[in-house]
Structure formats: structure tokens, C-alpha cells
Amino acid sequence: MPTDTIRLDQPLDREMVRLFRGQLRRAHRSLRQPDDRSVHTARKAVKRSRAILRLVRPGLRPDRYRQVDRGVRAVGRQLGPIRDAAVALAVTGRLLAEGVLTPGAADRLGEYVRASAAEAHARLEAGGLDALRSDLRRLELADDDLRGLDVSHLALGLAETYARGRRRLADAVAEPSSEALHAWRRQVKHHGAQVALLVPAWPPVLRGAARAVADLADALGDDHDLAEFTRLATLARLPRRDLRAVRAAAETRCPGRERRGRARDAVTRAGRS
């Protein structure tokens, strides 16, 4: 049974409940024994669940939408720092291998990032991992939450997500900061997940659209990863010379820099159009 795309021969309301539950249950399974990889899997599933929730929002009671969205967002926020630290460690190793960082600076940065990761894992455990997993089950939509859902609701939800993305793009054009690009990326990710699960409804068009949106989201993700890496390097109190090297490498030598450049170029072109 497909878990990430819609089945056209099933009632729409039940199918969207199934898709939403499937993502929360994937997150629930991934957090049985959390490590960097499983937390990343859980975080991606939580993000997809929010995209589905936004897609069906026009057919969901407003109070129920706010309740579930608030809960799912809270779960995602607890998982984010672990993934950011894992990315920073990978980039640190790459820069050391390329000779950008001195061994001493790499050790200091790695020690700080590992401590940050350990602290994030400790917060997750202290907050009650079992309680977090229970929250994921509690937040599942009930069978009758989407009763009466039809295609017009999905069309409206898809259009609203796309419009929100256009607004965030306009913000990034006006001020192309890493924060603005990250806000745009969140909406791009939501829209991409929605298009991907609807591919069976119109494969010749939606399959290519899903790939294009995923590529854009990856490029914007590179920008966020590099910005977060630079932030952690600053907090690690590296010597000024090494910190300058980190910032220069983030712009010119880190993994993802080419895709990141294309994303920023796209913002520049949008500002000229």
C-alpha cells in the first residue's frame, strides 16, 4: 500500500486521514531509539504531516486545525537542534579534510557542536521521549475529522500554500537574508509535499512539478544549513582568523554551495521581473 501518495479509488476524507496518520506513525517509529538519523527521519515525517494538514485545512474545523498544528509544530521544534548539529559536524569534517580549518580550530568547533548535540539529545530525553511519542499518537486525525472533504477543499488548500510561498518569496526579494530564505523554504517544502502526494491525480504534470519544487527546497536547505553552521562556529568562539576562514568557506567551498548560489540567483531574478 502506498504511504506517501493518494489512492484515487478510495474515499477522499479517509485517504487524507490515512496519509496524515502515516507520517505521524513514521515519526513515532523513528523515535523508539533516537539517533541522528532516526531523528532526521522523524523530523521529515513531522514536516510532511504539517503539509498535509495545510492541504486539508479548508475542510477541517478551525479549532481542530489549530490544536493539531500547534501540537505537531511543537514536536518538530524539539527535533530541529539535533539535525542542525549533525549537519555542522559533517561540514566541520569536510573543512578539516580540505585544509580550510586548522586541526585546533576543527577540534574546538567539533567539541562545541558535539556538546550542542548532546545537550539537544538530553533535552529531548528530559522532556520525556515517551511523552513526545504519545503526543504523536494523540495528534492523529480522527476518522470523522475530515468528513465531507472534497476536491475543492484540496484545491483551496494547495492554492493557499502556494500563495503563502509567493509572499515569502516577495519578502526574500525585498531582503535576501538567510532568515527570509528559510521562511520561504518552509513554504516551498509544504507545497512540494502537497504536490508529491497528489501526483497520481495528474502524473504527466505533477510528477515534474514535484521534482522542480523538491530541487528548489534542497537549494534553499543548503543555504539554511550553511547559515546554521556559521552561527555555531561563531558561538564556539573560534579565533578570529579561523572564524573568517569558516565564513569564507561557507560561501565558496562547503557542500551545497552551487545549489545555494542558484537559489539566491533565483531570488535576484525574481526581484528584477
Short mmCIF file of C-alpha atoms in Angstrom, two decimals:
data_model
loop_
_atom_site.label_atom_id
_atom_site.label_comp_id
_atom_site.label_asym_id
_atom_site.label_seq_id
_atom_site.Cartn_x
_atom_site.Cartn_y
_atom_site.Cartn_z
CA MET A 1 0.00 0.00 0.00
CA PRO A 2 1.48 3.39 -0.93
CA THR A 3 2.05 5.55 2.12
CA ASP A 4 3.05 8.88 0.58
CA THR A 5 0.68 9.34 -2.37
CA ILE A 6 -3.06 9.49 -2.68
CA ARG A 7 -5.10 6.48 -3.82
CA LEU A 8 -7.74 7.63 -6.26
CA ASP A 9 -10.04 4.65 -5.71
CA GLN A 10 -10.60 5.43 -2.02
CA PRO A 11 -12.91 7.95 -0.30
CA LEU A 12 -11.04 11.25 -0.16
CA ASP A 13 -11.67 12.00 3.51
CA ARG A 14 -10.43 8.60 4.67
CA GLU A 15 -7.47 8.76 2.33
CA MET A 16 -6.23 12.09 3.67
CA VAL A 17 -6.63 10.86 7.25
CA ARG A 18 -4.57 7.78 6.29
CA LEU A 19 -1.80 9.91 4.78
CA PHE A 20 -1.64 12.20 7.81
CA ARG A 21 -1.60 9.31 10.26
CA GLY A 22 1.05 7.56 8.20
CA GLN A 23 3.50 10.42 8.63
CA LEU A 24 2.93 10.73 12.38
CA ARG A 25 3.32 6.98 12.81
CA ARG A 26 6.56 7.05 10.83
CA ALA A 27 7.84 9.71 13.23
CA HIS A 28 6.62 7.64 16.18
CA ARG A 29 8.52 4.54 14.99
CA SER A 30 11.69 6.52 14.29
CA LEU A 31 11.83 7.82 17.85
CA ARG A 32 11.87 4.40 19.51
CA GLN A 33 15.67 4.56 19.72
CA PRO A 34 16.59 8.08 18.64
CA ASP A 35 19.91 8.83 16.99
CA ASP A 36 20.87 11.49 14.45
CA ARG A 37 19.49 9.53 11.50
CA SER A 38 16.23 8.44 13.09
CA VAL A 39 15.58 11.93 14.47
CA HIS A 40 16.09 13.33 10.97
CA THR A 41 13.59 10.79 9.61
CA ALA A 42 11.09 11.71 12.31
CA ARG A 43 11.54 15.41 11.65
CA LYS A 44 10.90 14.98 7.93
CA ALA A 45 7.76 12.98 8.66
CA VAL A 46 6.51 15.67 11.03
CA LYS A 47 7.06 18.32 8.35
CA ARG A 48 5.15 16.27 5.79
CA SER A 49 2.30 15.85 8.25
CA ARG A 50 2.04 19.64 8.59
CA ALA A 51 1.96 19.96 4.81
CA ILE A 52 -0.94 17.51 4.65
CA LEU A 53 -2.70 19.35 7.44
CA ARG A 54 -2.44 22.61 5.49
CA LEU A 55 -3.75 20.90 2.38
CA VAL A 56 -6.93 19.75 4.14
CA ARG A 57 -7.31 22.85 6.30
CA PRO A 58 -10.29 24.22 4.32
CA GLY A 59 -12.21 21.02 5.16
CA LEU A 60 -11.20 20.88 8.84
CA ARG A 61 -12.79 22.72 11.75
CA PRO A 62 -10.66 25.80 12.55
CA ASP A 63 -10.30 24.91 16.23
CA ARG A 64 -9.26 21.36 15.38
CA TYR A 65 -6.74 22.61 12.83
CA ARG A 66 -5.16 24.98 15.35
CA GLN A 67 -4.99 22.27 18.01
CA VAL A 68 -3.29 19.69 15.80
CA ASP A 69 -0.99 22.15 14.00
CA ARG A 70 0.21 23.64 17.28
CA GLY A 71 0.98 20.19 18.66
CA VAL A 72 2.79 18.92 15.56
CA ARG A 73 4.83 22.12 15.31
CA ALA A 74 5.92 21.74 18.94
CA VAL A 75 7.16 18.21 18.26
CA GLY A 76 9.16 19.40 15.25
CA ARG A 77 10.83 22.17 17.22
CA GLN A 78 12.18 19.68 19.75
CA LEU A 79 13.87 17.69 16.97
CA GLY A 80 15.45 20.55 14.99
CA PRO A 81 18.61 21.24 17.04
CA ILE A 82 19.75 17.61 16.77
CA ARG A 83 19.67 17.69 12.99
CA ASP A 84 21.43 21.09 12.84
CA ALA A 85 24.28 19.78 15.00
CA ALA A 86 24.69 16.67 12.82
CA VAL A 87 24.99 18.83 9.69
CA ALA A 88 27.53 21.11 11.37
CA LEU A 89 29.69 18.14 12.36
CA ALA A 90 29.69 16.84 8.78
CA VAL A 91 30.70 20.24 7.41
CA THR A 92 33.43 20.59 10.04
CA GLY A 93 34.98 17.29 8.94
CA ARG A 94 34.86 18.38 5.31
CA LEU A 95 36.60 21.68 6.03
CA LEU A 96 39.29 19.96 8.08
CA ALA A 97 39.95 17.47 5.26
CA GLU A 98 40.21 20.32 2.74
CA GLY A 99 42.68 22.22 4.91
CA VAL A 100 40.36 25.18 5.45
CA LEU A 101 40.41 24.74 9.23
CA THR A 102 43.45 24.13 11.35
CA PRO A 103 43.28 20.94 13.46
CA GLY A 104 42.98 23.04 16.60
CA ALA A 105 40.08 25.07 15.23
CA ALA A 106 38.35 21.93 13.94
CA ASP A 107 38.75 20.29 17.35
CA ARG A 108 37.30 23.32 19.11
CA LEU A 109 34.41 23.61 16.70
CA GLY A 110 33.75 19.87 16.76
CA GLU A 111 33.81 19.82 20.56
CA TYR A 112 31.30 22.66 20.71
CA VAL A 113 28.98 21.09 18.14
CA ARG A 114 29.14 17.66 19.80
CA ALA A 115 28.30 19.30 23.13
CA SER A 116 25.38 21.08 21.48
CA ALA A 117 24.15 17.79 20.03
CA ALA A 118 24.46 16.05 23.41
CA GLU A 119 22.54 18.88 25.04
CA ALA A 120 19.81 18.63 22.41
CA HIS A 121 19.52 14.87 22.95
CA ALA A 122 19.43 15.42 26.72
CA ARG A 123 16.64 17.98 26.36
CA LEU A 124 14.72 15.51 24.24
CA GLU A 125 15.11 12.80 26.87
CA ALA A 126 14.41 15.16 29.78
CA GLY A 127 11.28 16.42 28.09
CA GLY A 128 10.02 12.86 28.08
CA LEU A 129 10.61 10.90 24.91
CA ASP A 130 7.72 8.60 25.74
CA ALA A 131 5.50 11.64 26.22
CA LEU A 132 6.64 13.01 22.86
CA ARG A 133 5.77 9.75 21.14
CA SER A 134 2.42 9.72 22.95
CA ASP A 135 1.78 13.23 21.64
CA LEU A 136 2.30 11.97 18.10
CA ARG A 137 -0.40 9.34 18.58
CA ARG A 138 -2.71 11.82 20.30
CA LEU A 139 -2.41 14.27 17.41
CA GLU A 140 -3.67 11.82 14.80
CA LEU A 141 -6.80 12.94 13.00
CA ALA A 142 -9.95 11.03 13.84
CA ASP A 143 -11.90 9.19 11.14
CA ASP A 144 -14.64 11.82 11.13
CA ASP A 145 -12.42 14.93 11.33
CA LEU A 146 -12.47 15.29 7.54
CA ARG A 147 -15.99 14.06 6.86
CA GLY A 148 -17.35 15.84 3.79
CA LEU A 149 -13.90 16.67 2.40
CA ASP A 150 -13.92 17.05 -1.38
CA VAL A 151 -11.57 18.04 -4.18
CA SER A 152 -12.48 21.72 -3.87
CA HIS A 153 -11.08 21.76 -0.33
CA LEU A 154 -7.76 20.34 -1.54
CA ALA A 155 -7.63 22.82 -4.42
CA LEU A 156 -8.12 25.68 -1.98
CA GLY A 157 -5.53 24.31 0.45
CA LEU A 158 -2.99 23.88 -2.36
CA ALA A 159 -3.63 27.40 -3.63
CA GLU A 160 -3.28 28.89 -0.15
CA THR A 161 0.07 27.20 0.40
CA TYR A 162 1.33 28.36 -2.99
CA ALA A 163 0.17 31.93 -2.27
CA ARG A 164 1.92 31.86 1.09
CA GLY A 165 5.09 30.78 -0.67
CA ARG A 166 4.81 33.65 -3.13
CA ARG A 167 4.53 36.09 -0.23
CA ARG A 168 7.63 34.67 1.42
CA LEU A 169 9.44 34.91 -1.94
CA ALA A 170 8.49 38.58 -2.13
CA ASP A 171 9.92 39.06 1.37
CA ALA A 172 13.17 37.38 0.29
CA VAL A 173 13.40 39.60 -2.78
CA ALA A 174 12.95 42.68 -0.61
CA GLU A 175 15.54 41.46 1.92
CA PRO A 176 17.53 38.39 0.74
CA SER A 177 18.75 37.31 4.18
CA SER A 178 19.21 33.73 5.33
CA GLU A 179 16.20 34.18 7.62
CA ALA A 180 13.99 35.30 4.75
CA LEU A 181 15.18 32.46 2.55
CA HIS A 182 14.50 29.97 5.32
CA ALA A 183 10.96 31.31 5.76
CA TRP A 184 10.44 30.89 2.00
CA ARG A 185 11.87 27.38 2.15
CA ARG A 186 9.33 26.31 4.78
CA GLN A 187 6.50 27.20 2.42
CA VAL A 188 8.27 25.60 -0.56
CA LYS A 189 8.62 22.37 1.44
CA HIS A 190 4.93 22.39 2.35
CA HIS A 191 3.91 22.99 -1.25
CA GLY A 192 6.29 20.34 -2.57
CA ALA A 193 4.99 17.69 -0.17
CA GLN A 194 1.43 18.50 -1.18
CA VAL A 195 2.16 18.26 -4.90
CA ALA A 196 4.09 14.99 -4.40
CA LEU A 197 1.22 13.20 -2.68
CA LEU A 198 -1.21 14.36 -5.42
CA VAL A 199 0.96 13.04 -8.30
CA PRO A 200 -1.40 10.10 -9.09
CA ALA A 201 -4.17 12.59 -9.86
CA TRP A 202 -2.25 14.04 -12.84
CA PRO A 203 1.11 12.29 -13.32
CA PRO A 204 2.30 13.96 -16.56
CA VAL A 205 2.15 17.39 -14.95
CA LEU A 206 2.51 16.87 -11.22
CA ARG A 207 5.48 14.49 -11.32
CA GLY A 208 7.69 17.10 -12.99
CA ALA A 209 6.30 19.86 -10.78
CA ALA A 210 7.10 17.84 -7.66
CA ARG A 211 10.70 17.32 -8.81
CA ALA A 212 11.17 21.01 -9.58
CA VAL A 213 9.83 22.10 -6.19
CA ALA A 214 11.98 19.49 -4.42
CA ASP A 215 15.10 20.81 -6.18
CA LEU A 216 14.28 24.35 -5.07
CA ALA A 217 13.70 23.20 -1.49
CA ASP A 218 17.06 21.39 -1.48
CA ALA A 219 18.86 24.51 -2.68
CA LEU A 220 17.20 26.63 -0.02
CA GLY A 221 18.01 23.97 2.55
CA ASP A 222 21.70 24.27 1.68
CA ASP A 223 21.51 27.97 2.43
CA HIS A 224 19.95 27.30 5.82
CA ASP A 225 22.49 24.60 6.67
CA LEU A 226 25.42 26.88 5.87
CA ALA A 227 23.91 29.76 7.83
CA GLU A 228 23.38 27.49 10.84
CA PHE A 229 26.94 26.17 10.55
CA THR A 230 28.33 29.71 10.56
CA ARG A 231 26.18 30.58 13.59
CA LEU A 232 27.53 27.60 15.54
CA ALA A 233 31.09 28.47 14.55
CA THR A 234 30.56 31.97 15.95
CA LEU A 235 29.17 30.59 19.22
CA ALA A 236 32.18 28.25 19.51
CA ARG A 237 34.40 31.33 19.94
CA LEU A 238 36.96 30.34 17.34
CA PRO A 239 39.99 32.57 16.90
CA ARG A 240 39.20 35.45 14.57
CA ARG A 241 41.37 34.07 11.77
CA ASP A 242 39.63 30.69 11.85
CA LEU A 243 36.20 32.27 12.03
CA ARG A 244 36.96 34.30 8.91
CA ALA A 245 38.04 31.07 7.20
CA VAL A 246 34.78 29.37 8.21
CA ARG A 247 32.68 32.25 6.86
CA ALA A 248 34.62 32.32 3.60
CA ALA A 249 34.33 28.54 3.22
CA ALA A 250 30.58 28.69 3.83
CA GLU A 251 30.32 30.99 0.84
CA THR A 252 32.75 29.27 -1.52
CA ARG A 253 33.71 25.72 -0.54
CA CYS A 254 31.06 23.96 1.56
CA PRO A 255 28.85 21.17 0.20
CA GLY A 256 25.73 22.57 -1.45
CA ARG A 257 27.26 25.94 -2.31
CA GLU A 258 26.37 25.62 -6.03
CA ARG A 259 22.73 24.85 -5.34
CA ARG A 260 22.71 27.59 -2.73
CA GLY A 261 24.02 30.04 -5.32
CA ARG A 262 21.28 29.03 -7.75
CA ALA A 263 18.63 29.63 -5.10
CA ARG A 264 19.93 33.11 -4.38
CA ASP A 265 20.21 33.81 -8.11
CA ALA A 266 16.54 32.82 -8.45
CA VAL A 267 15.62 35.38 -5.80
CA THR A 268 17.63 38.03 -7.64
CA ARG A 269 15.91 37.23 -10.95
CA ALA A 270 12.50 37.34 -9.27
CA GLY A 271 13.30 40.80 -7.95
CA ARG A 272 14.04 42.00 -11.48
CA SER A 273 10.88 40.56 -13.03
#
